[in-house]
PDB file of C-alpha atoms in Angstrom:
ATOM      1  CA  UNK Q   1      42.585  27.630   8.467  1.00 52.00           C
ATOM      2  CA  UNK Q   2      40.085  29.791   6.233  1.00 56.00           C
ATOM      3  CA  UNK Q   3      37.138  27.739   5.390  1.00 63.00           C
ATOM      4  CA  UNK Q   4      35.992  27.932   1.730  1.00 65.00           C
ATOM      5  CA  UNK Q   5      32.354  28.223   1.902  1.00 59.00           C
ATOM      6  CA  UNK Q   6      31.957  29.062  -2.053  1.00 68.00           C
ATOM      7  CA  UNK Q   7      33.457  25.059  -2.451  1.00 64.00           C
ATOM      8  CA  UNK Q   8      30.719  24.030   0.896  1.00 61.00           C
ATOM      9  CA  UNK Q   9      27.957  25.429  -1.276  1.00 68.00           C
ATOM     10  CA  UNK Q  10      29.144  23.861  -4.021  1.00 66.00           C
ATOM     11  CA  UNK Q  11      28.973  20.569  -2.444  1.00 67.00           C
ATOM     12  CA  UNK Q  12      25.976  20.840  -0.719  1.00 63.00           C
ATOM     13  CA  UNK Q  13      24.168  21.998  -3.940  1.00 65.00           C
ATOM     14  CA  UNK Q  14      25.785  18.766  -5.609  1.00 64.00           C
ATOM     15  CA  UNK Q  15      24.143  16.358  -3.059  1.00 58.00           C
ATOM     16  CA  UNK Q  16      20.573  18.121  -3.343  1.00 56.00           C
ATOM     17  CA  UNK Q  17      21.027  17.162  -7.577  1.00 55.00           C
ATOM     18  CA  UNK Q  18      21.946  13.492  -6.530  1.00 57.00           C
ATOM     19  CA  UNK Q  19      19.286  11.230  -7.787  1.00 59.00           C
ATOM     20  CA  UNK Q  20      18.270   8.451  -5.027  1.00 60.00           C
ATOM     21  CA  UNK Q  21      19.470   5.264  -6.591  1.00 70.00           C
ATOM     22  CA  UNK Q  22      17.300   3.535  -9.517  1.00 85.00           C
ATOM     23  CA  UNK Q  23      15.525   0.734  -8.553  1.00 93.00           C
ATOM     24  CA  UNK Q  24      16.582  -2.454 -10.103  1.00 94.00           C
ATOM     25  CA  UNK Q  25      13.749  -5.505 -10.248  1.00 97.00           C
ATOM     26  CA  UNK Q  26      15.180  -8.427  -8.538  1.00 96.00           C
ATOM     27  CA  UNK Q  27      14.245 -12.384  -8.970  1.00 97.00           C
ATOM     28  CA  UNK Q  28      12.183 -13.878  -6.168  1.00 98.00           C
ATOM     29  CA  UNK Q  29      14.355 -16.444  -5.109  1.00 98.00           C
ATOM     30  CA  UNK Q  30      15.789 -18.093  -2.229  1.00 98.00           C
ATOM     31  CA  UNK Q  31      19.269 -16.081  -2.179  1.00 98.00           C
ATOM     32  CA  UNK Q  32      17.766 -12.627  -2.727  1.00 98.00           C
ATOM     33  CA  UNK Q  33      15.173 -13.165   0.046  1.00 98.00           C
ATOM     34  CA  UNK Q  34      18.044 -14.427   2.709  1.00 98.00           C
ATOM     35  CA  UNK Q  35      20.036 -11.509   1.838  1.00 98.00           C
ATOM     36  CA  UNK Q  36      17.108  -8.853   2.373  1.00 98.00           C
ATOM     37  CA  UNK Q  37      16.279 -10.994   5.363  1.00 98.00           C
ATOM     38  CA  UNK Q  38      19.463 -10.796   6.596  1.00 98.00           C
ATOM     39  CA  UNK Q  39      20.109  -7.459   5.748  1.00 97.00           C
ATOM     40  CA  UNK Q  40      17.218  -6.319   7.390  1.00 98.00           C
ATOM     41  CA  UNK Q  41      17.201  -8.378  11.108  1.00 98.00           C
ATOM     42  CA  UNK Q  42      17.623  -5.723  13.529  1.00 97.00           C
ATOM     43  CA  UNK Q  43      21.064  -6.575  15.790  1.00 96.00           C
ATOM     44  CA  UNK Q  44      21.194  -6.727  19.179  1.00 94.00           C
ATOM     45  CA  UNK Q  45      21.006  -3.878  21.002  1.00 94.00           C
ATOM     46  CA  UNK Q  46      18.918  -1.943  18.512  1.00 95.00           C
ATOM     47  CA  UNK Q  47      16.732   0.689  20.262  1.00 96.00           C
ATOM     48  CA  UNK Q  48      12.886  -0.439  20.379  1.00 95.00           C
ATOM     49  CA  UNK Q  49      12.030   2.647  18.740  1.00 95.00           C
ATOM     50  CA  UNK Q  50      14.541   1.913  15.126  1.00 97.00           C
ATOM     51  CA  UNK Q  51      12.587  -1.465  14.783  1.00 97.00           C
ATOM     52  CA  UNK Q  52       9.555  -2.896  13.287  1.00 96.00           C
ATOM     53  CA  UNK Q  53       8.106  -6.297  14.199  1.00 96.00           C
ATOM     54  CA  UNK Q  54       6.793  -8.708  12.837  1.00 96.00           C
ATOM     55  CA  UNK Q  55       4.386 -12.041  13.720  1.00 95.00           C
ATOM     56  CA  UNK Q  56       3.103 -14.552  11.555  1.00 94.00           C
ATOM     57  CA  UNK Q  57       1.351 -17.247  13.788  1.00 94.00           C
ATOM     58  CA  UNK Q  58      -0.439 -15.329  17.138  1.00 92.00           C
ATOM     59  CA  UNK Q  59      -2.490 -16.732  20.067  1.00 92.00           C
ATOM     60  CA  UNK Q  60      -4.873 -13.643  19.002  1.00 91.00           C
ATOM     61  CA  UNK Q  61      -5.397 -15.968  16.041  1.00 90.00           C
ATOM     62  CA  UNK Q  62      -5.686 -19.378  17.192  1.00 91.00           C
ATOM     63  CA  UNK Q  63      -2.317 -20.721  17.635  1.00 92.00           C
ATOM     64  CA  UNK Q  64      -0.049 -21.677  20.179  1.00 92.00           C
ATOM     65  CA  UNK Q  65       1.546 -19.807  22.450  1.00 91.00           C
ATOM     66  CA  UNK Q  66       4.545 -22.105  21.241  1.00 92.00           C
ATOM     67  CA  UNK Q  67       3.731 -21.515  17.609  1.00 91.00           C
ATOM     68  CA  UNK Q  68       3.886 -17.184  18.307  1.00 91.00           C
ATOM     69  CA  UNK Q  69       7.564 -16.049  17.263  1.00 93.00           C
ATOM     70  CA  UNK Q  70       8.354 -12.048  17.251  1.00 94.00           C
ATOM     71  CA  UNK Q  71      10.995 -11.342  14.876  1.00 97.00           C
ATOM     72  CA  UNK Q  72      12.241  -7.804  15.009  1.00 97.00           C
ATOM     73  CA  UNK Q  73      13.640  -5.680  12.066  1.00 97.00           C
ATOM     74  CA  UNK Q  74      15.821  -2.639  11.928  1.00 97.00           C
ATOM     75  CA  UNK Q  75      12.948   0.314  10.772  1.00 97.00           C
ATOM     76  CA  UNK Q  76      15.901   2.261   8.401  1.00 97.00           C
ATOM     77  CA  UNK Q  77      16.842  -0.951   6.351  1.00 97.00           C
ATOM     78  CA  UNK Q  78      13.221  -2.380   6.140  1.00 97.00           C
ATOM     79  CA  UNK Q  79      12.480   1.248   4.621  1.00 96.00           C
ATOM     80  CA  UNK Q  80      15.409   1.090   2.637  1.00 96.00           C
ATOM     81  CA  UNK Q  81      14.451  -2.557   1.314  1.00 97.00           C
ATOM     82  CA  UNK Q  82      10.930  -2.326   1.153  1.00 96.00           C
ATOM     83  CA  UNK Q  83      10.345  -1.840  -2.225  1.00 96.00           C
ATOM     84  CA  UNK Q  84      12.232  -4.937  -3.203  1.00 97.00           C
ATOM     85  CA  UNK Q  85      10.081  -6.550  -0.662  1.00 98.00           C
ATOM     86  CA  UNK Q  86       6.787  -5.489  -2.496  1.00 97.00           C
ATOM     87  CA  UNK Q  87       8.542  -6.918  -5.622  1.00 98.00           C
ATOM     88  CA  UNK Q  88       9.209 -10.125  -4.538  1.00 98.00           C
ATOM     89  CA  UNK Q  89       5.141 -10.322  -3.293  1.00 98.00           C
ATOM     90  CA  UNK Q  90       4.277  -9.140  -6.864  1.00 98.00           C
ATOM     91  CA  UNK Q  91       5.607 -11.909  -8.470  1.00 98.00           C
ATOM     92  CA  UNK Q  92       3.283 -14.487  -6.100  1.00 98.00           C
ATOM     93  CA  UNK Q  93       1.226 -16.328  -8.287  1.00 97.00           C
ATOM     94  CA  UNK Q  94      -1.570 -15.410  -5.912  1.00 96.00           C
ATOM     95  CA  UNK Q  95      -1.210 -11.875  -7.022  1.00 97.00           C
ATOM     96  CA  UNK Q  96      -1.501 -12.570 -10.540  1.00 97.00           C
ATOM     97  CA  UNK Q  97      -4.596 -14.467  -9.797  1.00 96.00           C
ATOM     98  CA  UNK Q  98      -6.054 -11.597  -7.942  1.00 95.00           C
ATOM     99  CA  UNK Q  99      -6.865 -13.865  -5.240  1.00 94.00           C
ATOM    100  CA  UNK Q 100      -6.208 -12.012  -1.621  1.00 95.00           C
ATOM    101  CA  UNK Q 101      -6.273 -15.354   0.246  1.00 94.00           C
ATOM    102  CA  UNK Q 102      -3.071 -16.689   1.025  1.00 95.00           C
ATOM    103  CA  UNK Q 103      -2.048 -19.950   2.471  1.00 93.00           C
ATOM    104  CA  UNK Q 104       0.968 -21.307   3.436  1.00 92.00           C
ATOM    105  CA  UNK Q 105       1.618 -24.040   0.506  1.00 93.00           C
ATOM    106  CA  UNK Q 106       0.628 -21.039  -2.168  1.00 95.00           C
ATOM    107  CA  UNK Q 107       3.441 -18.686  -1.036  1.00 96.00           C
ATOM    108  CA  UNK Q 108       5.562 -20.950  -2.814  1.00 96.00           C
ATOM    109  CA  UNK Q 109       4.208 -20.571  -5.971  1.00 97.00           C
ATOM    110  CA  UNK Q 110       5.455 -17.947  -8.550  1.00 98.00           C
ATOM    111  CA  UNK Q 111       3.168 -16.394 -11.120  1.00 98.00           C
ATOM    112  CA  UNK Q 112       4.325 -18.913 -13.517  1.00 96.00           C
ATOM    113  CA  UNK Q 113       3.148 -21.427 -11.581  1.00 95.00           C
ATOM    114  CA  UNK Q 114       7.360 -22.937 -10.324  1.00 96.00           C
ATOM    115  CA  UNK Q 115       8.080 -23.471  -6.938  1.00 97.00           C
ATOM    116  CA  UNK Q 116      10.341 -20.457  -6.204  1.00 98.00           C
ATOM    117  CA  UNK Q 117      11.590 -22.196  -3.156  1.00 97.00           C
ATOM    118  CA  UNK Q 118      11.257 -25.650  -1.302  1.00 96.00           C
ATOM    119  CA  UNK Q 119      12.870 -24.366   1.918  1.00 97.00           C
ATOM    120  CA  UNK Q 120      10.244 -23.962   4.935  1.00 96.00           C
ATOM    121  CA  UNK Q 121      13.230 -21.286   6.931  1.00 97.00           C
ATOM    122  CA  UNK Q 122      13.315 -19.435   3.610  1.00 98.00           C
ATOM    123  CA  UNK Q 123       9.775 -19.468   2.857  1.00 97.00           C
ATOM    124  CA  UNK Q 124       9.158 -18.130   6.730  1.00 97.00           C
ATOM    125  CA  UNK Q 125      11.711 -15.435   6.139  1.00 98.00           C
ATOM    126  CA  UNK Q 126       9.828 -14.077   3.209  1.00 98.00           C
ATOM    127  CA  UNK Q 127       6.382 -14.159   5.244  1.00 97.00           C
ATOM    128  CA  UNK Q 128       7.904 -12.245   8.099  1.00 97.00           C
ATOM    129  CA  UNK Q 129       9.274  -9.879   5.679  1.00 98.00           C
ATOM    130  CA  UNK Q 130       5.775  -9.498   4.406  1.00 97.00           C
ATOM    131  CA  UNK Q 131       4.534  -8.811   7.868  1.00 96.00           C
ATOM    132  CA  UNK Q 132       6.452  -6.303   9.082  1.00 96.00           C
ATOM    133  CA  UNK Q 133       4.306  -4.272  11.317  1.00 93.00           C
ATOM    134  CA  UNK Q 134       5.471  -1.113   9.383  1.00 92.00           C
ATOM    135  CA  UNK Q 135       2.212   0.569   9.075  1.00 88.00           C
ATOM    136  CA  UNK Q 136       2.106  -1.123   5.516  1.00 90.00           C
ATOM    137  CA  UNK Q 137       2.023  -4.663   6.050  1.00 93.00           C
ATOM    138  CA  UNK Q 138       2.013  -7.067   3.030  1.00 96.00           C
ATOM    139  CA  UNK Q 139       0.373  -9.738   4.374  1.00 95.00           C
ATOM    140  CA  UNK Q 140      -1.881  -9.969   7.654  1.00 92.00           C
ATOM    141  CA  UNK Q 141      -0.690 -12.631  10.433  1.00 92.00           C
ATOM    142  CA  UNK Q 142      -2.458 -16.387   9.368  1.00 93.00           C
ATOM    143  CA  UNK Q 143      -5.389 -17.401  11.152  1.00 91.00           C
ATOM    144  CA  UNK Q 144      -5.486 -20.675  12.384  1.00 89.00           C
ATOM    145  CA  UNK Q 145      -9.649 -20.953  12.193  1.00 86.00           C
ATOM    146  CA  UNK Q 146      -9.430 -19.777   8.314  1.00 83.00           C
ATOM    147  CA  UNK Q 147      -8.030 -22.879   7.558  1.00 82.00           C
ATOM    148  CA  UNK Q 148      -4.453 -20.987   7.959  1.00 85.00           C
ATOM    149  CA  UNK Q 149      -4.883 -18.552   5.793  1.00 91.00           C
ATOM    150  CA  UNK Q 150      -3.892 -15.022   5.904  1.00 94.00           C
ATOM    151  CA  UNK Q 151      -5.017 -11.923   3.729  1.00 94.00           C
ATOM    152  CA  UNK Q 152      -3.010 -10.080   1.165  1.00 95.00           C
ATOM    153  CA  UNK Q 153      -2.931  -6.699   0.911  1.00 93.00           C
ATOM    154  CA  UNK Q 154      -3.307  -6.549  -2.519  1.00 91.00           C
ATOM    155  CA  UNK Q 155      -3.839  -2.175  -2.229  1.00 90.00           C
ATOM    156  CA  UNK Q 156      -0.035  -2.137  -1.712  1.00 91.00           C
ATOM    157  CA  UNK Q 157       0.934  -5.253  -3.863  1.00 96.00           C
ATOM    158  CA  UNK Q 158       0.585  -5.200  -7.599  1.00 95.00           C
ATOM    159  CA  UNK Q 159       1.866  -7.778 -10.188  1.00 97.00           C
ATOM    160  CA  UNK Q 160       5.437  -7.836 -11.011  1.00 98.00           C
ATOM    161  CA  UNK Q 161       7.173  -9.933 -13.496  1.00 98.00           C
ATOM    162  CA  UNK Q 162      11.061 -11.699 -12.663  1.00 98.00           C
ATOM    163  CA  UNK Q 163      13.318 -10.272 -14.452  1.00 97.00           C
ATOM    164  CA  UNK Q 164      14.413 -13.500 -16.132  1.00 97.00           C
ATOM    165  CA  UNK Q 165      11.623 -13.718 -17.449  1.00 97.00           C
ATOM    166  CA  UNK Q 166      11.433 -12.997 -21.262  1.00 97.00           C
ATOM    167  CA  UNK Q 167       8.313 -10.885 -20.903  1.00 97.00           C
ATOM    168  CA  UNK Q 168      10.422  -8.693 -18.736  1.00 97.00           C
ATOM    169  CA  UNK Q 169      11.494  -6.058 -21.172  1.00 97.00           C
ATOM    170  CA  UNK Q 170       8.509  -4.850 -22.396  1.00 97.00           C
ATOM    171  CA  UNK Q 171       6.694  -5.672 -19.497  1.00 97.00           C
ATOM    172  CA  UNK Q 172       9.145  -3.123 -17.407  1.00 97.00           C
ATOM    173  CA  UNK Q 173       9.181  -0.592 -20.211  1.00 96.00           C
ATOM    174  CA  UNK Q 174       5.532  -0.621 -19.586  1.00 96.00           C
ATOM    175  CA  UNK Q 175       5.615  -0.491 -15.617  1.00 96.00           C
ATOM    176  CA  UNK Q 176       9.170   1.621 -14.420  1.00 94.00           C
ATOM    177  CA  UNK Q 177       7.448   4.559 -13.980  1.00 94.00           C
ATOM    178  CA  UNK Q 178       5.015   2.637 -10.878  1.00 93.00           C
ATOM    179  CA  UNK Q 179       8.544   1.730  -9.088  1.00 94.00           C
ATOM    180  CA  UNK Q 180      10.400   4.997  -9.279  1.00 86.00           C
ATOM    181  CA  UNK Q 181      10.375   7.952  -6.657  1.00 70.00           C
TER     182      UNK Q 181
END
């Protein structure tokens, strides 16, 4: 069988024009984080070196040794999600404020000021996210003696608007060129 190499170029120079896919703003809400969450949980069995962790509450910071969970995330999907992550922090109404400081009952609030959530296991889910130990963390792991507060890293997180938001349009007119590759 005579392989056609004229059709293998072809195809190969048909993947190298392939644009990555375009990035589509996504609503910080409970559903969407669960599903990145989800998505991005590493499965048992996952080689230590295809994962990033992530902690939130550490003894190195005050808490218990009760209170210190290590949740561990599969490195190719967190990469492949991590731009939605960054969105979701953008829309924090922290963000907007420009305030770095972070504490638990604030990570509820959207820039508009609504409780995005009301669910503690959801809100958790989108702190770990936010922590992932990825070189590029989000959000640093709460200190118990800064009245449980943690800091923002607001170098990597800029403001985002929801997209249901009737600002959007023009808003994301203004800012798609920040969120494409």
């Amino acid at each position: 069988m005579a392989i056609d190499m004229n059709a293998l170029r072809a195809k190969a120079m048909e993947k190298k024009t392939e644009k990555p896919p375009e990035f589509i703003p996504i609503d910080l809400n409970e559903g969407n984080v669960q599903a990145i969450f989800n998505r991005c949980i590493a499965k048992e069995g996952t080689p230590e070196d295809k994962c990033f962790n992530s902690i939130l509450f550490s003894r190195l910071r005050g808490y218990s040794s009760d209170a210190e969970r290590i949740v561990v995330f599969n490195r190719e999907k967190v990469l492949a999600n991590k731009k939605n992550i960054r969105y979701f922090y953008g829309q924090l109404k922290n963000i907007h404020a420009g305030n770095k400081n972070l504490q638990i009952s604030e990570a509820f609030l959207t820039y508009s000021g609504t409780h995005w959530t009301t669910n503690k296991g959801v809100l958790l889910e989108f702190l770990y996210l936010g922590a992932i130990n990825d070189g590029h963390c989000l959000l640093c792991a709460f200190d118990a003696e800064s009245n449980n507060s943690t800091i923002l890293n607001t170098d990597t997180i800029t403001p985002t608007l929801s997209p249901k938001d009737p600002a959007f349009p023009t808003w994301w007119e203004a800012h798609k060129a920040e969120w494409e590759d």
